[in-house]
């Protein structure tokens, strides 16, 4: 979007700057209100009414100009329609080409209008947040609630884009008709896939989608990786084009897939393995959780390592995982629970998900980044399903020399072989991005959250321009930059520099982001309880075999992608994401309640139904929560060591550690009480997250 802002002609700047919401004027008003309230000459009610009136006037100024510009475009399109009709009887290729260029010119002007709308919407959002923070009451809630659904509200023009949609439709339809398929009488309405979208139309659609928060499955799934790309490139040449290497990206996704397989392949047999080594079945919680414990630390050093290299941490990860799985498999013949735990710790120390995510962020072109992000999430989901499914196949028992190969050791041996093959593939095919190319990319990212101010003669009205990443800028960062502009005592570059400590990252978390991280912790805790204790619970209550447990877990894992298709393509376009978020939390809570063993008998339908409800609801909750999180998290957390992806990974990993620890501790009370004992903290955390969501509901946009 910034690229189109830079292309605004000087004459347009002089004309259009008068119609931006006057952010500086509004900020001065807030300062004046603060002083008046402190000395007691003004009260909050009068301030609220006066500021509402001022904001109404600013929005009216912007909306009237927007309608005027839409009318100009409509007039131009009407004239082009007449020219088009006159060409129907002719076969003049040159005139048809000129007409296509004319439609593209209208499209580029529409992009400038969309840029204008987006900047005003951002300025409006910022001033509402600033008012709430300055005066301590929910002006945003009051203002939006009273204006959003009123039939004469001009605020609706900021959120609804019916007129713009009509212009987009006219441009895209006519450009499609002017393609080589003209004369076939096939409409884009009848066969949308038949037309070849023009690059200008693609850019317009991306801008409209961003304004209206509409989504599709690909973009919805891509947001789960918490890799927040610019919707439109900030320059005509993307510097990552020079360092993009498809095979290296494929190796990163393969690493993600194999690691998730490695995580869940032992779940169906972990309790049997611990009993074979003379420990209680509930120690399986410690075995499964030890990998997550190590991952808490490995995520940080891998994230820091990825600042300097990509191949070296991936090689290190593969070697550590090879050693870890070998130790896991050898523990049976060594009859050592310690070796078993050390092997799983090594597996956790090899978690390179931070590197996988960082490679997509730094080395994949913008036009492919959303697809790569969706691939990252899909690889994780498939690995989660394939892990238990593979465990189902290892139903054999034989020896080679002194090494035993059975249902509990084969997962370790199989993964050790898989990581050995991957390591060889990595050394042969991976291409480390050149240092020079990477340095050229960094400035683009380091400026991705900065403000771009249009220079005007009248300094009292300077529109606040930001790119798509800056929309996630947090309140504190916004105000620091504003103060830097106003007082000159702090440079905005300093404010926008990447975060290099966990303390700095924590300071950037707004209350709504903290609540969403709590939700993420809760859902991962609930999912881990369902998965990690499945073999233990089904073995105690239903005497299921390893194959039955593996099939059950694989079926749970296979629900991930279909559920995300449903939510991404349909539900999120019908309901607000915060509505889906709260509904999903309630369903998770219901699933947990149904899981309790209260009656004398505990049936398979009750267990399977409640587990399915809990797991699927948690999947929906994860998708919606991460989609919201990717939109509201500070742009400063989109890069550097302590980025948003690392924070979410740490929250989820800690949840798994606590859940697996709960299962192990509950084992001291006896296997018969493990189910209810582990569900109680899960229910408590779920209720706390629902209450926290209700308190911050109005700030979840």
mmCIF file of N, CA, C and O in Angstrom, residues 500-589:
data_model
loop_
_atom_site.group_PDB
_atom_site.id
_atom_site.type_symbol
_atom_site.label_atom_id
_atom_site.label_comp_id
_atom_site.label_asym_id
_atom_site.label_seq_id
_atom_site.Cartn_x
_atom_site.Cartn_y
_atom_site.Cartn_z
ATOM 1 N N UNK A 500 14.583 -7.257 21.136
ATOM 2 C CA UNK A 500 15.721 -8.141 21.378
ATOM 3 C C UNK A 500 15.727 -8.737 22.781
ATOM 4 O O UNK A 500 16.722 -9.315 23.198
ATOM 5 N N UNK A 501 14.647 -8.603 23.517
ATOM 6 C CA UNK A 501 14.566 -9.227 24.838
ATOM 7 C C UNK A 501 13.123 -9.587 25.135
ATOM 8 O O UNK A 501 12.192 -8.977 24.609
ATOM 9 N N UNK A 502 12.948 -10.590 25.984
ATOM 10 C CA UNK A 502 11.605 -11.047 26.333
ATOM 11 C C UNK A 502 10.860 -9.972 27.115
ATOM 12 O O UNK A 502 9.638 -9.854 27.030
ATOM 13 N N UNK A 503 11.605 -9.161 27.888
ATOM 14 C CA UNK A 503 10.972 -8.082 28.657
ATOM 15 C C UNK A 503 10.397 -7.025 27.718
ATOM 16 O O UNK A 503 9.261 -6.565 27.893
ATOM 17 N N UNK A 504 11.176 -6.652 26.699
ATOM 18 C CA UNK A 504 10.693 -5.676 25.721
ATOM 19 C C UNK A 504 9.490 -6.214 24.963
ATOM 20 O O UNK A 504 8.535 -5.479 24.678
ATOM 21 N N UNK A 505 9.525 -7.504 24.643
ATOM 22 C CA UNK A 505 8.397 -8.116 23.942
ATOM 23 C C UNK A 505 7.148 -8.093 24.806
ATOM 24 O O UNK A 505 6.046 -7.789 24.333
ATOM 25 N N UNK A 506 7.314 -8.376 26.114
ATOM 26 C CA UNK A 506 6.167 -8.386 27.016
ATOM 27 C C UNK A 506 5.545 -6.993 27.135
ATOM 28 O O UNK A 506 4.322 -6.855 27.219
ATOM 29 N N UNK A 507 6.378 -5.969 27.110
ATOM 30 C CA UNK A 507 5.865 -4.599 27.224
ATOM 31 C C UNK A 507 5.007 -4.202 26.024
ATOM 32 O O UNK A 507 4.182 -3.287 26.120
ATOM 33 N N UNK A 508 5.214 -4.859 24.903
ATOM 34 C CA UNK A 508 4.453 -4.544 23.694
ATOM 35 C C UNK A 508 3.112 -5.261 23.639
ATOM 36 O O UNK A 508 2.335 -5.038 22.717
ATOM 37 N N UNK A 509 2.850 -6.125 24.612
ATOM 38 C CA UNK A 509 1.606 -6.883 24.607
ATOM 39 C C UNK A 509 0.485 -6.072 25.228
ATOM 40 O O UNK A 509 0.530 -5.724 26.403
ATOM 41 N N UNK A 510 -0.522 -5.758 24.436
ATOM 42 C CA UNK A 510 -1.701 -5.063 24.946
ATOM 43 C C UNK A 510 -2.575 -6.062 25.703
ATOM 44 O O UNK A 510 -2.408 -7.276 25.561
ATOM 45 N N UNK A 511 -3.549 -5.579 26.503
ATOM 46 C CA UNK A 511 -4.420 -6.509 27.241
ATOM 47 C C UNK A 511 -5.110 -7.532 26.340
ATOM 48 O O UNK A 511 -5.210 -8.704 26.691
ATOM 49 N N UNK A 512 -5.577 -7.102 25.162
ATOM 50 C CA UNK A 512 -6.262 -8.045 24.272
ATOM 51 C C UNK A 512 -5.306 -9.120 23.764
ATOM 52 O O UNK A 512 -5.688 -10.292 23.621
ATOM 53 N N UNK A 513 -4.048 -8.746 23.489
ATOM 54 C CA UNK A 513 -3.064 -9.733 23.031
ATOM 55 C C UNK A 513 -2.744 -10.721 24.155
ATOM 56 O O UNK A 513 -2.603 -11.928 23.917
ATOM 57 N N UNK A 514 -2.640 -10.232 25.383
ATOM 58 C CA UNK A 514 -2.386 -11.117 26.523
ATOM 59 C C UNK A 514 -3.517 -12.128 26.692
ATOM 60 O O UNK A 514 -3.284 -13.310 26.969
ATOM 61 N N UNK A 515 -4.748 -11.649 26.513
ATOM 62 C CA UNK A 515 -5.894 -12.553 26.622
ATOM 63 C C UNK A 515 -5.843 -13.609 25.528
ATOM 64 O O UNK A 515 -6.117 -14.791 25.767
ATOM 65 N N UNK A 516 -5.457 -13.202 24.319
ATOM 66 C CA UNK A 516 -5.390 -14.170 23.226
ATOM 67 C C UNK A 516 -4.274 -15.192 23.434
ATOM 68 O O UNK A 516 -4.414 -16.347 23.051
ATOM 69 N N UNK A 517 -3.182 -14.779 24.058
ATOM 70 C CA UNK A 517 -2.129 -15.746 24.406
ATOM 71 C C UNK A 517 -2.614 -16.698 25.502
ATOM 72 O O UNK A 517 -2.269 -17.884 25.506
ATOM 73 N N UNK A 518 -3.430 -16.179 26.437
ATOM 74 C CA UNK A 518 -4.039 -17.048 27.455
ATOM 75 C C UNK A 518 -4.967 -18.068 26.798
ATOM 76 O O UNK A 518 -4.971 -19.248 27.162
ATOM 77 N N UNK A 519 -5.748 -17.612 25.818
ATOM 78 C CA UNK A 519 -6.632 -18.525 25.096
ATOM 79 C C UNK A 519 -5.819 -19.603 24.388
ATOM 80 O O UNK A 519 -6.187 -20.782 24.387
ATOM 81 N N UNK A 520 -4.709 -19.186 23.789
ATOM 82 C CA UNK A 520 -3.852 -20.141 23.099
ATOM 83 C C UNK A 520 -3.286 -21.168 24.079
ATOM 84 O O UNK A 520 -3.225 -22.369 23.778
ATOM 85 N N UNK A 521 -2.887 -20.705 25.265
ATOM 86 C CA UNK A 521 -2.407 -21.606 26.316
ATOM 87 C C UNK A 521 -3.510 -22.591 26.691
ATOM 88 O O UNK A 521 -3.279 -23.799 26.816
ATOM 89 N N UNK A 522 -4.731 -22.079 26.875
ATOM 90 C CA UNK A 522 -5.850 -22.921 27.293
ATOM 91 C C UNK A 522 -6.159 -24.015 26.273
ATOM 92 O O UNK A 522 -6.319 -25.186 26.612
ATOM 93 N N UNK A 523 -6.245 -23.628 24.998
ATOM 94 C CA UNK A 523 -6.631 -24.614 23.982
ATOM 95 C C UNK A 523 -5.541 -25.671 23.793
ATOM 96 O O UNK A 523 -5.847 -26.852 23.558
ATOM 97 N N UNK A 524 -4.274 -25.261 23.873
ATOM 98 C CA UNK A 524 -3.187 -26.236 23.758
ATOM 99 C C UNK A 524 -3.171 -27.177 24.964
ATOM 100 O O UNK A 524 -2.874 -28.370 24.835
ATOM 101 N N UNK A 525 -3.505 -26.635 26.131
ATOM 102 C CA UNK A 525 -3.589 -27.462 27.340
ATOM 103 C C UNK A 525 -4.688 -28.508 27.174
ATOM 104 O O UNK A 525 -4.482 -29.704 27.440
ATOM 105 N N UNK A 526 -5.861 -28.066 26.724
ATOM 106 C CA UNK A 526 -6.988 -28.982 26.557
ATOM 107 C C UNK A 526 -6.683 -30.048 25.501
ATOM 108 O O UNK A 526 -6.993 -31.238 25.691
ATOM 109 N N UNK A 527 -6.083 -29.651 24.387
ATOM 110 C CA UNK A 527 -5.745 -30.607 23.329
ATOM 111 C C UNK A 527 -4.696 -31.611 23.808
ATOM 112 O O UNK A 527 -4.789 -32.807 23.504
ATOM 113 N N UNK A 528 -3.716 -31.142 24.562
ATOM 114 C CA UNK A 528 -2.661 -32.041 25.039
ATOM 115 C C UNK A 528 -3.208 -33.045 26.044
ATOM 116 O O UNK A 528 -2.800 -34.216 26.040
ATOM 117 N N UNK A 529 -4.149 -32.614 26.885
ATOM 118 C CA UNK A 529 -4.774 -33.541 27.830
ATOM 119 C C UNK A 529 -5.490 -34.652 27.067
ATOM 120 O O UNK A 529 -5.359 -35.844 27.385
ATOM 121 N N UNK A 530 -6.246 -34.277 26.040
ATOM 122 C CA UNK A 530 -6.975 -35.264 25.239
ATOM 123 C C UNK A 530 -6.014 -36.237 24.564
ATOM 124 O O UNK A 530 -6.215 -37.460 24.588
ATOM 125 N N UNK A 531 -4.957 -35.715 23.966
ATOM 126 C CA UNK A 531 -4.042 -36.557 23.191
ATOM 127 C C UNK A 531 -3.122 -37.394 24.078
ATOM 128 O O UNK A 531 -2.973 -38.608 23.873
ATOM 129 N N UNK A 532 -2.471 -36.742 25.052
ATOM 130 C CA UNK A 532 -1.418 -37.411 25.820
ATOM 131 C C UNK A 532 -1.952 -38.521 26.718
ATOM 132 O O UNK A 532 -1.267 -39.527 26.934
ATOM 133 N N UNK A 533 -3.166 -38.351 27.245
ATOM 134 C CA UNK A 533 -3.677 -39.382 28.142
ATOM 135 C C UNK A 533 -4.620 -40.356 27.432
ATOM 136 O O UNK A 533 -5.254 -41.196 28.071
ATOM 137 N N UNK A 534 -4.715 -40.257 26.099
ATOM 138 C CA UNK A 534 -5.658 -41.105 25.363
ATOM 139 C C UNK A 534 -5.358 -42.588 25.530
ATOM 140 O O UNK A 534 -6.260 -43.396 25.787
ATOM 141 N N UNK A 535 -4.093 -42.971 25.369
ATOM 142 C CA UNK A 535 -3.751 -44.394 25.496
ATOM 143 C C UNK A 535 -3.982 -44.889 26.915
ATOM 144 O O UNK A 535 -4.423 -46.029 27.130
ATOM 145 N N UNK A 536 -3.703 -44.038 27.891
ATOM 146 C CA UNK A 536 -3.877 -44.402 29.300
ATOM 147 C C UNK A 536 -5.355 -44.593 29.631
ATOM 148 O O UNK A 536 -5.758 -45.599 30.222
ATOM 149 N N UNK A 537 -6.195 -43.623 29.239
ATOM 150 C CA UNK A 537 -7.626 -43.661 29.565
ATOM 151 C C UNK A 537 -8.329 -44.784 28.817
ATOM 152 O O UNK A 537 -9.121 -45.547 29.403
ATOM 153 N N UNK A 538 -8.059 -44.899 27.509
ATOM 154 C CA UNK A 538 -8.739 -45.942 26.737
ATOM 155 C C UNK A 538 -8.288 -47.334 27.154
ATOM 156 O O UNK A 538 -9.072 -48.289 27.108
ATOM 157 N N UNK A 539 -7.027 -47.463 27.559
ATOM 158 C CA UNK A 539 -6.556 -48.759 28.039
ATOM 159 C C UNK A 539 -7.205 -49.145 29.359
ATOM 160 O O UNK A 539 -7.524 -50.321 29.588
ATOM 161 N N UNK A 540 -7.430 -48.168 30.246
ATOM 162 C CA UNK A 540 -8.004 -48.458 31.564
ATOM 163 C C UNK A 540 -9.503 -48.723 31.479
ATOM 164 O O UNK A 540 -10.011 -49.679 32.061
ATOM 165 N N UNK A 541 -10.243 -47.871 30.734
ATOM 166 C CA UNK A 541 -11.703 -47.972 30.706
ATOM 167 C C UNK A 541 -12.218 -48.943 29.644
ATOM 168 O O UNK A 541 -13.223 -49.627 29.857
ATOM 169 N N UNK A 542 -11.539 -48.992 28.466
ATOM 170 C CA UNK A 542 -12.097 -49.746 27.343
ATOM 171 C C UNK A 542 -11.180 -50.868 26.853
ATOM 172 O O UNK A 542 -11.560 -51.602 25.943
ATOM 173 N N UNK A 543 -9.977 -50.989 27.410
ATOM 174 C CA UNK A 543 -8.987 -52.002 27.023
ATOM 175 C C UNK A 543 -8.726 -51.939 25.519
ATOM 176 O O UNK A 543 -8.779 -52.954 24.810
ATOM 177 N N UNK A 544 -8.478 -50.735 25.015
ATOM 178 C CA UNK A 544 -8.166 -50.580 23.589
ATOM 179 C C UNK A 544 -6.736 -51.034 23.311
ATOM 180 O O UNK A 544 -5.834 -50.856 24.126
ATOM 181 N N UNK A 545 -6.534 -51.561 22.129
ATOM 182 C CA UNK A 545 -5.189 -51.935 21.692
ATOM 183 C C UNK A 545 -4.458 -50.699 21.168
ATOM 184 O O UNK A 545 -5.057 -49.633 20.964
ATOM 185 N N UNK A 546 -3.172 -50.859 20.932
ATOM 186 C CA UNK A 546 -2.381 -49.754 20.379
ATOM 187 C C UNK A 546 -2.925 -49.302 19.034
ATOM 188 O O UNK A 546 -2.988 -48.100 18.742
ATOM 189 N N UNK A 547 -3.354 -50.250 18.209
ATOM 190 C CA UNK A 547 -3.894 -49.911 16.888
ATOM 191 C C UNK A 547 -5.155 -49.073 17.013
ATOM 192 O O UNK A 547 -5.348 -48.099 16.266
ATOM 193 N N UNK A 548 -6.019 -49.421 17.944
ATOM 194 C CA UNK A 548 -7.263 -48.666 18.134
ATOM 195 C C UNK A 548 -6.976 -47.238 18.577
ATOM 196 O O UNK A 548 -7.591 -46.285 18.084
ATOM 197 N N UNK A 549 -6.036 -47.090 19.517
ATOM 198 C CA UNK A 549 -5.672 -45.752 19.986
ATOM 199 C C UNK A 549 -5.066 -44.942 18.845
ATOM 200 O O UNK A 549 -5.393 -43.764 18.655
ATOM 201 N N UNK A 550 -4.198 -45.578 18.057
ATOM 202 C CA UNK A 550 -3.540 -44.877 16.955
ATOM 203 C C UNK A 550 -4.549 -44.418 15.905
ATOM 204 O O UNK A 550 -4.471 -43.291 15.400
ATOM 205 N N UNK A 551 -5.515 -45.273 15.580
ATOM 206 C CA UNK A 551 -6.544 -44.902 14.601
ATOM 207 C C UNK A 551 -7.391 -43.753 15.133
ATOM 208 O O UNK A 551 -7.724 -42.808 14.403
ATOM 209 N N UNK A 552 -7.741 -43.812 16.411
ATOM 210 C CA UNK A 552 -8.526 -42.737 17.024
ATOM 211 C C UNK A 552 -7.783 -41.401 16.959
ATOM 212 O O UNK A 552 -8.353 -40.367 16.567
ATOM 213 N N UNK A 553 -6.507 -41.404 17.311
ATOM 214 C CA UNK A 553 -5.717 -40.168 17.290
ATOM 215 C C UNK A 553 -5.508 -39.662 15.868
ATOM 216 O O UNK A 553 -5.530 -38.450 15.617
ATOM 217 N N UNK A 554 -5.305 -40.586 14.928
ATOM 218 C CA UNK A 554 -5.134 -40.177 13.534
ATOM 219 C C UNK A 554 -6.400 -39.521 13.004
ATOM 220 O O UNK A 554 -6.346 -38.525 12.277
ATOM 221 N N UNK A 555 -7.559 -40.077 13.363
ATOM 222 C CA UNK A 555 -8.831 -39.478 12.938
ATOM 223 C C UNK A 555 -9.002 -38.086 13.528
ATOM 224 O O UNK A 555 -9.507 -37.170 12.853
ATOM 225 N N UNK A 556 -8.600 -37.908 14.781
ATOM 226 C CA UNK A 556 -8.650 -36.563 15.371
ATOM 227 C C UNK A 556 -7.763 -35.603 14.595
ATOM 228 O O UNK A 556 -8.161 -34.477 14.274
ATOM 229 N N UNK A 557 -6.550 -36.037 14.286
ATOM 230 C CA UNK A 557 -5.617 -35.175 13.553
ATOM 231 C C UNK A 557 -6.104 -34.824 12.171
ATOM 232 O O UNK A 557 -5.867 -33.712 11.673
ATOM 233 N N UNK A 558 -6.809 -35.741 11.516
ATOM 234 C CA UNK A 558 -7.287 -35.494 10.154
ATOM 235 C C UNK A 558 -8.415 -34.478 10.092
ATOM 236 O O UNK A 558 -8.768 -34.019 9.007
ATOM 237 N N UNK A 559 -8.995 -34.136 11.235
ATOM 238 C CA UNK A 559 -10.071 -33.130 11.230
ATOM 239 C C UNK A 559 -9.529 -31.713 11.092
ATOM 240 O O UNK A 559 -10.305 -30.784 10.848
ATOM 241 N N UNK A 560 -8.209 -31.525 11.237
ATOM 242 C CA UNK A 560 -7.650 -30.170 11.285
ATOM 243 C C UNK A 560 -7.925 -29.395 9.999
ATOM 244 O O UNK A 560 -8.503 -28.293 10.031
ATOM 245 N N UNK A 561 -7.542 -29.938 8.854
ATOM 246 C CA UNK A 561 -7.697 -29.202 7.595
ATOM 247 C C UNK A 561 -9.156 -29.017 7.183
ATOM 248 O O UNK A 561 -9.540 -27.917 6.786
ATOM 249 N N UNK A 562 -10.022 -30.055 7.244
ATOM 250 C CA UNK A 562 -11.430 -29.820 6.902
ATOM 251 C C UNK A 562 -12.103 -28.755 7.761
ATOM 252 O O UNK A 562 -12.875 -27.937 7.251
ATOM 253 N N UNK A 563 -11.810 -28.758 9.053
ATOM 254 C CA UNK A 563 -12.402 -27.752 9.937
ATOM 255 C C UNK A 563 -11.919 -26.357 9.553
ATOM 256 O O UNK A 563 -12.700 -25.392 9.523
ATOM 257 N N UNK A 564 -10.631 -26.238 9.217
ATOM 258 C CA UNK A 564 -10.112 -24.931 8.811
ATOM 259 C C UNK A 564 -10.680 -24.476 7.472
ATOM 260 O O UNK A 564 -10.855 -23.278 7.236
ATOM 261 N N UNK A 565 -10.963 -25.419 6.561
ATOM 262 C CA UNK A 565 -11.625 -25.065 5.305
ATOM 263 C C UNK A 565 -13.001 -24.465 5.599
ATOM 264 O O UNK A 565 -13.396 -23.433 5.040
ATOM 265 N N UNK A 566 -13.754 -25.118 6.480
ATOM 266 C CA UNK A 566 -15.094 -24.646 6.838
ATOM 267 C C UNK A 566 -15.052 -23.262 7.462
ATOM 268 O O UNK A 566 -15.806 -22.359 7.070
ATOM 269 N N UNK A 567 -14.140 -23.073 8.416
ATOM 270 C CA UNK A 567 -14.065 -21.785 9.107
ATOM 271 C C UNK A 567 -13.520 -20.700 8.184
ATOM 272 O O UNK A 567 -14.069 -19.600 8.098
ATOM 273 N N UNK A 568 -12.446 -21.013 7.462
ATOM 274 C CA UNK A 568 -11.807 -20.008 6.623
ATOM 275 C C UNK A 568 -12.638 -19.583 5.436
ATOM 276 O O UNK A 568 -12.608 -18.417 5.032
ATOM 277 N N UNK A 569 -13.392 -20.503 4.855
ATOM 278 C CA UNK A 569 -14.125 -20.194 3.632
ATOM 279 C C UNK A 569 -15.543 -19.704 3.884
ATOM 280 O O UNK A 569 -16.108 -18.991 3.058
ATOM 281 N N UNK A 570 -16.131 -20.090 5.007
ATOM 282 C CA UNK A 570 -17.541 -19.781 5.202
ATOM 283 C C UNK A 570 -17.822 -19.033 6.513
ATOM 284 O O UNK A 570 -18.286 -17.895 6.506
ATOM 285 N N UNK A 571 -17.527 -19.693 7.639
ATOM 286 C CA UNK A 571 -17.959 -19.162 8.932
ATOM 287 C C UNK A 571 -17.376 -17.778 9.203
ATOM 288 O O UNK A 571 -18.083 -16.866 9.636
ATOM 289 N N UNK A 572 -16.065 -17.587 8.924
ATOM 290 C CA UNK A 572 -15.429 -16.309 9.235
ATOM 291 C C UNK A 572 -15.907 -15.178 8.333
ATOM 292 O O UNK A 572 -15.659 -14.008 8.620
ATOM 293 N N UNK A 573 -16.569 -15.521 7.220
ATOM 294 C CA UNK A 573 -17.143 -14.484 6.362
ATOM 295 C C UNK A 573 -18.583 -14.164 6.727
ATOM 296 O O UNK A 573 -19.169 -13.213 6.198
ATOM 297 N N UNK A 574 -19.184 -14.965 7.608
ATOM 298 C CA UNK A 574 -20.556 -14.735 8.045
ATOM 299 C C UNK A 574 -20.580 -14.074 9.421
ATOM 300 O O UNK A 574 -21.346 -13.143 9.665
ATOM 301 N N UNK A 575 -19.732 -14.554 10.309
ATOM 302 C CA UNK A 575 -19.689 -14.032 11.675
ATOM 303 C C UNK A 575 -18.375 -13.296 11.919
ATOM 304 O O UNK A 575 -17.376 -13.561 11.257
ATOM 305 N N UNK A 576 -18.383 -12.394 12.886
ATOM 306 C CA UNK A 576 -17.149 -11.747 13.318
ATOM 307 C C UNK A 576 -16.255 -12.791 13.978
ATOM 308 O O UNK A 576 -16.731 -13.715 14.631
ATOM 309 N N UNK A 577 -14.952 -12.604 13.819
ATOM 310 C CA UNK A 577 -14.016 -13.576 14.387
ATOM 311 C C UNK A 577 -14.115 -13.616 15.910
ATOM 312 O O UNK A 577 -13.943 -14.673 16.513
ATOM 313 N N UNK A 578 -14.384 -12.488 16.538
ATOM 314 C CA UNK A 578 -14.502 -12.495 17.996
ATOM 315 C C UNK A 578 -15.743 -13.271 18.446
ATOM 316 O O UNK A 578 -15.754 -13.844 19.534
ATOM 317 N N UNK A 579 -16.807 -13.291 17.621
ATOM 318 C CA UNK A 579 -17.982 -14.091 17.941
ATOM 319 C C UNK A 579 -17.659 -15.578 17.856
ATOM 320 O O UNK A 579 -18.046 -16.362 18.736
ATOM 321 N N UNK A 580 -16.946 -15.967 16.794
ATOM 322 C CA UNK A 580 -16.531 -17.368 16.652
ATOM 323 C C UNK A 580 -15.586 -17.750 17.786
ATOM 324 O O UNK A 580 -15.633 -18.872 18.305
ATOM 325 N N UNK A 581 -14.721 -16.814 18.183
ATOM 326 C CA UNK A 581 -13.770 -17.052 19.270
ATOM 327 C C UNK A 581 -14.505 -17.409 20.556
ATOM 328 O O UNK A 581 -14.214 -18.430 21.193
ATOM 329 N N UNK A 582 -15.464 -16.586 20.948
ATOM 330 C CA UNK A 582 -16.186 -16.814 22.201
ATOM 331 C C UNK A 582 -17.025 -18.083 22.123
ATOM 332 O O UNK A 582 -17.070 -18.866 23.088
ATOM 333 N N UNK A 583 -17.686 -18.317 20.985
ATOM 334 C CA UNK A 583 -18.495 -19.530 20.831
ATOM 335 C C UNK A 583 -17.630 -20.779 20.927
ATOM 336 O O UNK A 583 -18.032 -21.782 21.548
ATOM 337 N N UNK A 584 -16.443 -20.736 20.341
ATOM 338 C CA UNK A 584 -15.536 -21.893 20.382
ATOM 339 C C UNK A 584 -15.062 -22.168 21.801
ATOM 340 O O UNK A 584 -14.949 -23.330 22.222
ATOM 341 N N UNK A 585 -14.765 -21.114 22.549
ATOM 342 C CA UNK A 585 -14.359 -21.297 23.948
ATOM 343 C C UNK A 585 -15.461 -21.981 24.750
ATOM 344 O O UNK A 585 -15.187 -22.876 25.573
ATOM 345 N N UNK A 586 -16.692 -21.566 24.521
ATOM 346 C CA UNK A 586 -17.818 -22.172 25.242
ATOM 347 C C UNK A 586 -17.960 -23.645 24.864
ATOM 348 O O UNK A 586 -18.215 -24.504 25.722
ATOM 349 N N UNK A 587 -17.772 -23.973 23.580
ATOM 350 C CA UNK A 587 -17.857 -25.371 23.140
ATOM 351 C C UNK A 587 -16.733 -26.213 23.740
ATOM 352 O O UNK A 587 -16.951 -27.381 24.089
ATOM 353 N N UNK A 588 -15.529 -25.639 23.837
ATOM 354 C CA UNK A 588 -14.431 -26.355 24.497
ATOM 355 C C UNK A 588 -14.805 -26.650 25.947
ATOM 356 O O UNK A 588 -14.583 -27.764 26.452
ATOM 357 N N UNK A 589 -15.392 -25.671 26.607
ATOM 358 C CA UNK A 589 -15.815 -25.841 28.004
ATOM 359 C C UNK A 589 -16.863 -26.948 28.128
ATOM 360 O O UNK A 589 -16.797 -27.790 29.034
#
